[in-house]
Short mmCIF file of C-alpha atoms and ligand atoms in Angstrom, two decimals:
data_model
loop_
_atom_site.label_atom_id
_atom_site.label_comp_id
_atom_site.label_asym_id
_atom_site.label_seq_id
_atom_site.Cartn_x
_atom_site.Cartn_y
_atom_site.Cartn_z
CA MET A 45 17.33 9.78 -10.26
CA SER A 46 16.80 7.80 -7.12
CA ARG A 47 14.77 4.71 -6.99
CA VAL A 48 11.42 4.24 -5.18
CA LEU A 49 9.58 0.82 -4.84
CA SER A 50 6.26 0.07 -3.35
CA GLY A 51 3.70 -2.56 -3.16
CA ILE A 52 0.04 -3.31 -2.89
CA GLN A 53 -1.97 -6.47 -2.36
CA PRO A 54 -4.51 -7.50 -5.16
CA SER A 55 -7.22 -8.19 -2.51
CA GLY A 56 -10.36 -6.57 -3.50
CA ASP A 57 -11.04 -2.82 -4.45
CA ILE A 58 -8.42 -0.10 -3.81
CA HIS A 59 -9.60 2.23 -1.04
CA LEU A 60 -9.18 5.66 0.22
CA GLY A 61 -6.75 4.63 2.63
CA ASN A 62 -4.57 2.97 0.12
CA TYR A 63 -5.03 5.98 -2.08
CA LEU A 64 -4.23 8.70 0.35
CA GLY A 65 -1.79 6.88 2.47
CA ALA A 66 0.26 5.55 -0.56
CA LEU A 67 -0.88 5.71 -3.91
CA ARG A 68 -1.09 9.29 -4.47
CA ALA A 69 2.73 9.48 -3.64
CA TRP A 70 3.21 6.74 -6.22
CA VAL A 71 1.74 8.88 -8.97
CA ASP A 72 3.70 11.81 -7.67
CA ASN A 73 7.19 9.96 -7.46
CA GLN A 74 6.90 8.62 -11.05
CA ARG A 75 7.84 11.98 -12.33
CA ASP A 76 11.12 12.61 -10.29
CA HIS A 77 12.18 8.89 -9.47
CA GLU A 78 12.76 5.63 -11.16
CA ALA A 79 9.60 4.09 -9.99
CA PHE A 80 8.95 0.31 -9.60
CA TYR A 81 5.48 -0.61 -8.34
CA CYS A 82 4.44 -4.15 -7.63
CA ILE A 83 1.13 -6.12 -7.27
CA VAL A 84 2.05 -8.30 -4.47
CA ASP A 85 0.16 -11.51 -5.65
CA LEU A 86 2.44 -13.94 -3.80
CA HIS A 87 1.77 -11.95 -0.42
CA ALA A 88 -2.06 -12.44 -1.21
CA LEU A 89 -1.33 -16.31 -0.94
CA SER A 90 -0.48 -15.77 2.79
CA GLY A 91 -4.35 -14.98 3.89
CA GLY A 92 -7.51 -16.65 2.66
CA PHE A 93 -7.73 -16.29 -1.10
CA ASP A 94 -9.97 -17.67 -3.83
CA PRO A 95 -7.94 -19.17 -6.48
CA SER A 96 -10.55 -18.76 -9.13
CA MET A 97 -10.29 -15.03 -8.41
CA LEU A 98 -6.52 -14.30 -7.99
CA ALA A 99 -5.45 -13.78 -11.53
CA GLN A 100 -8.71 -11.61 -12.21
CA ARG A 101 -7.71 -9.35 -9.20
CA THR A 102 -4.21 -8.94 -10.26
CA VAL A 103 -5.57 -7.55 -13.49
CA GLU A 104 -8.15 -5.58 -11.69
CA ALA A 105 -5.64 -3.81 -9.32
CA ALA A 106 -3.37 -3.11 -12.24
CA ARG A 107 -6.19 -1.44 -14.11
CA SER A 108 -7.11 0.55 -10.80
CA LEU A 109 -3.51 1.75 -10.62
CA LEU A 110 -3.35 2.89 -14.07
CA ALA A 111 -6.76 4.75 -13.55
CA ILE A 112 -5.40 6.38 -10.43
CA GLY A 113 -2.55 7.84 -12.61
CA LEU A 114 0.32 5.63 -12.92
CA ASP A 115 1.73 6.04 -16.45
CA PRO A 116 3.60 2.88 -17.57
CA GLU A 117 5.97 5.11 -19.72
CA LEU A 118 7.12 6.74 -16.52
CA CYS A 119 7.11 3.84 -14.16
CA THR A 120 7.38 0.10 -14.09
CA LEU A 121 4.24 -1.65 -12.88
CA PHE A 122 4.60 -5.47 -12.43
CA ALA A 123 3.12 -8.62 -10.65
CA GLN A 124 5.43 -9.92 -7.97
CA SER A 125 4.86 -13.59 -9.14
CA HIS A 126 6.19 -12.66 -12.75
CA VAL A 127 9.48 -11.99 -11.28
CA GLY A 128 11.05 -15.15 -9.73
CA GLU A 129 13.82 -13.20 -7.96
CA HIS A 130 11.28 -12.09 -5.32
CA PRO A 131 10.98 -15.65 -3.50
CA ARG A 132 14.47 -16.53 -4.36
CA LEU A 133 15.75 -13.42 -2.48
CA ALA A 134 13.29 -13.90 0.25
CA TRP A 135 15.07 -17.33 1.27
CA LEU A 136 18.25 -15.77 1.61
CA LEU A 137 16.65 -13.22 4.01
CA GLU A 138 14.69 -15.78 5.80
CA CYS A 139 18.10 -17.22 6.64
CA THR A 140 19.08 -13.81 8.06
CA ALA A 141 15.91 -12.94 9.94
CA THR A 142 15.17 -14.43 13.40
CA MET A 143 12.08 -15.91 14.75
CA GLY A 144 12.11 -13.40 17.57
CA GLU A 145 11.83 -10.27 15.23
CA LEU A 146 9.18 -11.75 12.96
CA ARG A 147 7.13 -12.72 16.22
CA ARG A 148 7.18 -9.10 17.10
CA MET A 149 5.36 -7.87 14.00
CA THR A 150 2.06 -6.30 14.94
CA GLN A 151 0.38 -7.28 11.77
CA PHE A 152 1.39 -10.94 12.30
CA LYS A 153 0.03 -10.84 15.75
CA ASP A 154 -3.31 -8.88 14.57
CA LYS A 155 -3.84 -11.52 11.92
CA GLY A 156 -3.83 -14.60 14.51
CA GLY A 157 -0.10 -15.09 15.06
CA GLU A 158 -0.88 -16.98 18.22
CA SER A 159 -2.81 -19.63 16.49
CA GLU A 160 -1.20 -23.10 15.59
CA SER A 161 -3.00 -23.22 12.26
CA VAL A 162 -1.47 -19.77 11.16
CA ARG A 163 0.17 -20.16 7.85
CA VAL A 164 3.80 -20.03 7.91
CA GLY A 165 3.64 -17.64 4.77
CA LEU A 166 1.91 -14.99 7.08
CA PHE A 167 4.67 -15.37 9.42
CA THR A 168 7.50 -14.89 6.81
CA TYR A 169 5.22 -12.23 5.01
CA PRO A 170 7.50 -9.15 5.97
CA VAL A 171 10.53 -11.06 4.80
CA LEU A 172 9.25 -11.28 1.07
CA GLN A 173 8.26 -7.76 1.43
CA ALA A 174 11.91 -6.89 2.38
CA ALA A 175 12.88 -9.05 -0.89
CA ASP A 176 10.55 -6.80 -2.88
CA ILE A 177 12.24 -3.65 -1.70
CA LEU A 178 15.99 -4.74 -1.46
CA LEU A 179 15.99 -6.28 -5.12
CA TYR A 180 15.54 -2.86 -6.65
CA ASP A 181 18.07 -0.86 -4.52
CA ALA A 182 15.23 1.42 -3.68
CA GLU A 183 16.18 4.41 -1.51
CA GLN A 184 12.55 5.25 -0.66
CA VAL A 185 9.20 3.44 -0.01
CA PRO A 186 6.18 5.28 -0.04
CA VAL A 187 3.69 3.62 2.25
CA GLY A 188 1.05 4.31 4.96
CA GLU A 189 1.77 4.38 8.65
CA ASP A 190 0.86 0.63 9.03
CA GLN A 191 3.96 -0.30 7.07
CA ARG A 192 6.49 1.44 9.30
CA GLN A 193 7.19 -1.67 11.31
CA HIS A 194 7.89 -3.65 8.13
CA LEU A 195 10.13 -1.16 6.74
CA GLU A 196 12.10 -1.18 10.01
CA LEU A 197 12.48 -4.82 9.72
CA THR A 198 13.66 -4.45 5.99
CA ARG A 199 16.31 -1.79 7.25
CA ASN A 200 17.46 -4.24 10.08
CA LEU A 201 17.77 -7.08 7.74
CA ALA A 202 19.69 -4.99 4.84
CA HIS A 203 21.98 -3.72 7.51
CA ARG A 204 22.69 -7.14 9.08
CA PHE A 205 23.13 -8.88 5.55
CA ASN A 206 25.76 -6.06 4.37
CA HIS A 207 27.44 -6.66 7.86
CA ARG A 208 27.69 -10.24 7.79
CA TYR A 209 28.47 -10.69 3.91
CA GLY A 210 29.73 -7.42 2.78
CA GLU A 211 27.97 -4.37 1.33
CA THR A 212 25.18 -5.82 -0.97
CA PHE A 213 21.84 -3.77 -0.26
CA VAL A 214 20.85 -0.18 -0.31
CA VAL A 215 19.22 0.44 2.95
CA PRO A 216 15.79 1.99 2.23
CA GLU A 217 13.84 4.74 4.12
CA PRO A 218 9.83 4.77 4.36
CA VAL A 219 8.08 7.78 3.14
CA VAL A 220 4.92 8.39 5.07
CA PRO A 221 2.60 11.29 4.33
CA THR A 222 2.16 13.88 6.87
CA LEU A 223 -1.82 13.72 6.47
CA ALA A 224 -3.88 10.61 6.07
CA ALA A 225 -1.12 8.34 6.89
CA ARG A 226 -3.73 6.10 8.66
CA VAL A 227 -7.19 6.91 7.30
CA MET A 228 -9.63 5.31 9.89
CA ASP A 229 -12.89 3.08 9.01
CA LEU A 230 -15.96 5.51 8.64
CA GLN A 231 -18.12 3.14 10.84
CA GLU A 232 -15.36 2.36 13.51
CA PRO A 233 -13.04 5.31 13.52
CA THR A 234 -10.69 3.72 15.84
CA ARG A 235 -9.62 0.95 13.33
CA LYS A 236 -7.85 1.69 10.05
CA MET A 237 -9.92 1.65 7.04
CA SER A 238 -9.11 -1.92 5.30
CA LYS A 239 -10.18 -4.27 2.60
CA SER A 240 -11.60 -6.49 5.46
CA SER A 241 -13.95 -3.92 7.18
CA SER A 242 -16.76 -5.48 8.77
CA SER A 243 -19.19 -2.97 7.40
CA ALA A 244 -19.19 -1.86 3.76
CA LEU A 245 -20.32 1.70 4.98
CA GLY A 246 -16.73 1.90 6.78
CA THR A 247 -14.70 1.87 3.54
CA ILE A 248 -14.74 3.93 0.34
CA SER A 249 -13.54 2.53 -2.81
CA VAL A 250 -11.65 4.99 -5.47
CA LEU A 251 -14.39 3.54 -7.71
CA ASP A 252 -17.43 4.51 -5.72
CA PRO A 253 -19.67 6.95 -7.56
CA PRO A 254 -20.42 10.27 -5.96
CA GLU A 255 -23.92 9.22 -4.63
CA GLU A 256 -22.15 6.39 -2.75
CA ILE A 257 -19.44 8.49 -1.37
CA GLU A 258 -22.18 10.89 -0.25
CA ARG A 259 -24.09 8.04 1.58
CA LYS A 260 -21.11 6.66 3.23
CA ILE A 261 -19.87 9.99 4.66
CA ARG A 262 -23.38 11.07 5.62
CA LYS A 263 -23.79 7.80 7.83
CA ALA A 264 -19.96 8.12 9.04
CA VAL A 265 -19.73 7.75 12.86
CA THR A 266 -19.09 10.90 14.83
CA ASP A 267 -19.87 11.78 18.34
CA THR A 268 -22.50 13.19 20.36
CA GLU A 269 -20.54 16.44 21.16
CA ALA A 270 -21.53 18.34 18.23
CA SER A 271 -18.57 20.60 18.23
CA VAL A 272 -16.02 20.52 15.30
CA ARG A 273 -12.51 19.97 16.59
CA TYR A 274 -9.59 18.31 15.21
CA ASP A 275 -8.47 15.73 18.19
CA PRO A 276 -7.82 12.43 16.78
CA ALA A 277 -7.57 10.92 20.29
CA ALA A 278 -10.86 12.24 21.78
CA LYS A 279 -12.76 12.79 18.54
CA PRO A 280 -11.58 9.93 16.04
CA GLY A 281 -14.61 9.94 13.79
CA VAL A 282 -14.67 13.80 13.26
CA SER A 283 -10.77 14.15 13.11
CA ASN A 284 -10.62 11.54 10.28
CA LEU A 285 -13.36 13.48 8.37
CA LEU A 286 -11.27 16.69 8.78
CA GLU A 287 -8.00 14.66 7.86
CA LEU A 288 -9.81 13.28 4.68
CA LEU A 289 -10.92 16.81 3.78
CA GLY A 290 -7.37 18.35 4.53
CA SER A 291 -5.75 15.50 2.40
CA ALA A 292 -8.22 16.18 -0.42
CA THR A 293 -8.03 19.94 -0.37
CA GLY A 294 -4.31 20.50 0.84
CA ALA A 295 -5.60 22.41 3.72
CA ASP A 296 -4.57 21.72 7.34
CA PRO A 297 -7.32 19.89 9.32
CA ALA A 298 -6.96 21.95 12.67
CA THR A 299 -7.57 25.09 10.57
CA LEU A 300 -10.47 23.47 8.67
CA ALA A 301 -12.08 22.61 11.84
CA GLY A 302 -12.46 26.47 12.87
CA GLN A 303 -14.62 26.80 9.81
CA TYR A 304 -17.45 24.46 10.85
CA SER A 305 -19.96 24.50 13.42
CA ARG A 306 -22.09 21.47 12.28
CA TYR A 307 -21.23 18.11 11.50
CA GLY A 308 -23.68 18.14 8.67
CA ASP A 309 -22.03 20.89 6.78
CA LEU A 310 -18.46 19.31 7.41
CA LYS A 311 -19.82 16.03 5.95
CA ARG A 312 -21.37 17.51 2.71
CA ASP A 313 -18.05 19.39 2.13
CA VAL A 314 -15.97 16.16 2.76
CA ALA A 315 -18.24 14.18 0.27
CA GLU A 316 -17.98 16.77 -2.30
CA ALA A 317 -14.33 17.02 -2.06
CA LEU A 318 -13.77 13.23 -2.20
CA ALA A 319 -16.26 12.76 -5.11
CA GLU A 320 -14.29 15.59 -6.98
CA MET A 321 -11.05 14.10 -6.30
CA LEU A 322 -11.83 10.49 -7.39
CA ARG A 323 -14.00 11.59 -10.47
CA PRO A 324 -10.93 11.24 -12.95
CA VAL A 325 -9.99 7.89 -11.28
CA ARG A 326 -13.58 6.79 -12.21
CA GLU A 327 -13.56 8.01 -15.75
CA ARG A 328 -10.08 6.60 -16.55
CA HIS A 329 -11.06 3.34 -15.00
CA SER A 330 -14.29 2.88 -17.41
CA ASP A 331 -11.84 4.03 -20.39
CA LEU A 332 -9.61 1.36 -19.65
CA ALA A 333 -12.07 -1.25 -19.85
CA LYS A 334 -12.46 -0.63 -23.28
CA ASP A 335 -9.12 -2.01 -24.09
CA PRO A 336 -8.67 -5.22 -21.87
CA GLU A 337 -5.51 -6.21 -23.66
CA LEU A 338 -3.64 -3.07 -22.34
CA VAL A 339 -3.33 -4.08 -18.79
CA MET A 340 -1.54 -7.30 -20.08
CA ARG A 341 0.82 -5.46 -22.19
CA VAL A 342 1.74 -3.19 -19.27
CA LEU A 343 2.27 -6.04 -16.87
CA ALA A 344 4.53 -7.84 -19.32
CA SER A 345 6.80 -5.26 -20.14
CA GLY A 346 6.76 -4.13 -16.41
CA ALA A 347 7.86 -7.83 -15.45
CA ALA A 348 10.69 -7.54 -18.33
CA ARG A 349 12.10 -4.01 -16.87
CA ALA A 350 11.76 -5.39 -13.22
CA ARG A 351 13.66 -8.78 -13.90
CA ALA A 352 16.43 -6.74 -15.66
CA VAL A 353 16.93 -4.92 -12.51
CA ALA A 354 16.13 -7.75 -10.00
CA GLY A 355 18.35 -10.28 -11.63
CA PRO A 356 21.85 -8.63 -11.09
CA VAL A 357 20.75 -7.80 -7.33
CA LEU A 358 19.92 -11.38 -6.74
CA GLY A 359 23.14 -12.35 -8.05
CA ARG A 360 25.00 -9.89 -5.91
CA ALA A 361 23.38 -11.43 -2.80
CA MET A 362 23.96 -14.99 -3.90
CA SER A 363 27.66 -14.44 -4.40
CA ALA A 364 27.88 -12.37 -1.03
CA VAL A 365 26.53 -15.46 1.05
CA GLY A 366 28.98 -17.66 -1.07
CA LEU A 367 26.97 -19.89 -3.40
CA LEU A 368 28.64 -21.80 -6.27
CA PRO A 369 27.84 -19.76 -9.30
CA ALA A 370 25.37 -21.62 -11.67
CA PRO A 371 27.54 -23.30 -14.44
P1 TYM B 454 -1.56 -2.95 1.49
O1 TYM B 454 -2.10 -3.84 0.21
O2 TYM B 454 -2.40 -3.43 2.67
O3 TYM B 454 -1.80 -1.50 1.27
C1 TYM B 454 -1.18 -0.79 0.32
C2 TYM B 454 -0.77 0.61 0.81
O4 TYM B 454 -1.95 1.24 1.39
C3 TYM B 454 -1.58 1.82 2.64
N1 TYM B 454 -2.79 2.01 3.42
C4 TYM B 454 -3.30 2.78 4.16
N2 TYM B 454 -2.66 3.96 4.44
C5 TYM B 454 -3.47 4.85 5.16
N3 TYM B 454 -4.52 4.62 5.67
C6 TYM B 454 -5.14 3.04 5.59
N4 TYM B 454 -6.18 3.01 6.24
C7 TYM B 454 -4.37 2.20 4.84
N5 TYM B 454 -4.58 1.21 4.42
C8 TYM B 454 -3.73 0.61 3.68
C9 TYM B 454 -0.31 0.81 3.12
O5 TYM B 454 0.34 1.33 4.08
C10 TYM B 454 0.33 0.52 1.83
O6 TYM B 454 1.31 1.36 1.61
N6 TYM B 454 2.45 -5.33 3.12
C11 TYM B 454 2.03 -4.07 2.20
C12 TYM B 454 2.42 -4.58 0.69
C13 TYM B 454 3.76 -4.87 0.42
C14 TYM B 454 4.66 -3.80 0.16
C15 TYM B 454 5.81 -4.42 -0.40
C16 TYM B 454 4.50 -2.30 0.49
C17 TYM B 454 4.13 -5.98 -0.19
N7 TYM B 454 5.63 -5.57 -0.71
C18 TYM B 454 6.97 -3.50 -0.46
C19 TYM B 454 5.78 -1.53 0.27
C20 TYM B 454 6.98 -2.26 -0.18
C21 TYM B 454 0.38 -4.25 2.25
O7 TYM B 454 -0.02 -5.14 2.58
O8 TYM B 454 -0.17 -3.38 1.75
#
């Protein structure tokens, strides 16, 4: 069975972009791959965070991932900070990466890379991400479109390390869905849906109840043309809705467009399809709340399984660069 690894930051509610862009593939992959999924709490330290909330957010992210359909019998779910190999390999990779290539990362630039007071951790963020992936010999990494550049960097670092120090790492491939790879903000459809959206109406959480989904979709920004066409450049709002409907129902967005003449009808069907898709997630989430210890047990056994794989790979990398083996 081939390996997959992916990660998510524990920074607030999991939203529809996370779900359609990546997490649905995580659930599918656990059946026919050896799957490692990581809640990247160390990455969360690179932005503004509240220390009193961090642990709780990690637990909450794990609960939501189980609610989405991750099965701890089929996959390994763990917190990044519980596996000390991640920051240790990140250092070896920081000594492989260059300032120039990290400066080119668009996420770093978007998050204030020009400023003198930007945290060094935000700059080296993609190197820690590369360590997350390379530690598990992952062949595939299911992610949304916004992670492509980080994956390209991971591949470059793996190639460079292998070339310089001898074959050590598997070079991974990103796996990006054909639909909903970049779900857009409902209020600002030229920006991606994100946890830091400026409007609460812009983002749908996977735990939103049907009335909330209906309200947000009804208020979603479209345009004044009043014709339903799939054209992401000219009609970002309507195309985003068509893509959501296509992704929720398995239909092609351009074909769906032909079935609607009014925005109101399209919005009604999008809201219904999303509410239906997310209903089991919300139900499982409230069931899981009845057993608060379960999540901790899952994370403990996940960390042990992750360490068993990551330890030897880190050992391989340390020996490749010529470090003295620990006595
Ligand atoms: P994060 O936490 O921002 O997002 C988790 C996953 O959701 C995808 N995603 C989206 N997909 C479609 N449309 C959107 N609007 C949207 N917003 C987010 C992301 O592409 C991602 O797959 N750097 C990563 C976390 C990470 C990681 C890793 C990922 C750390 N180590 C190793 C893969 C492998 C991040 O911040 O994702």
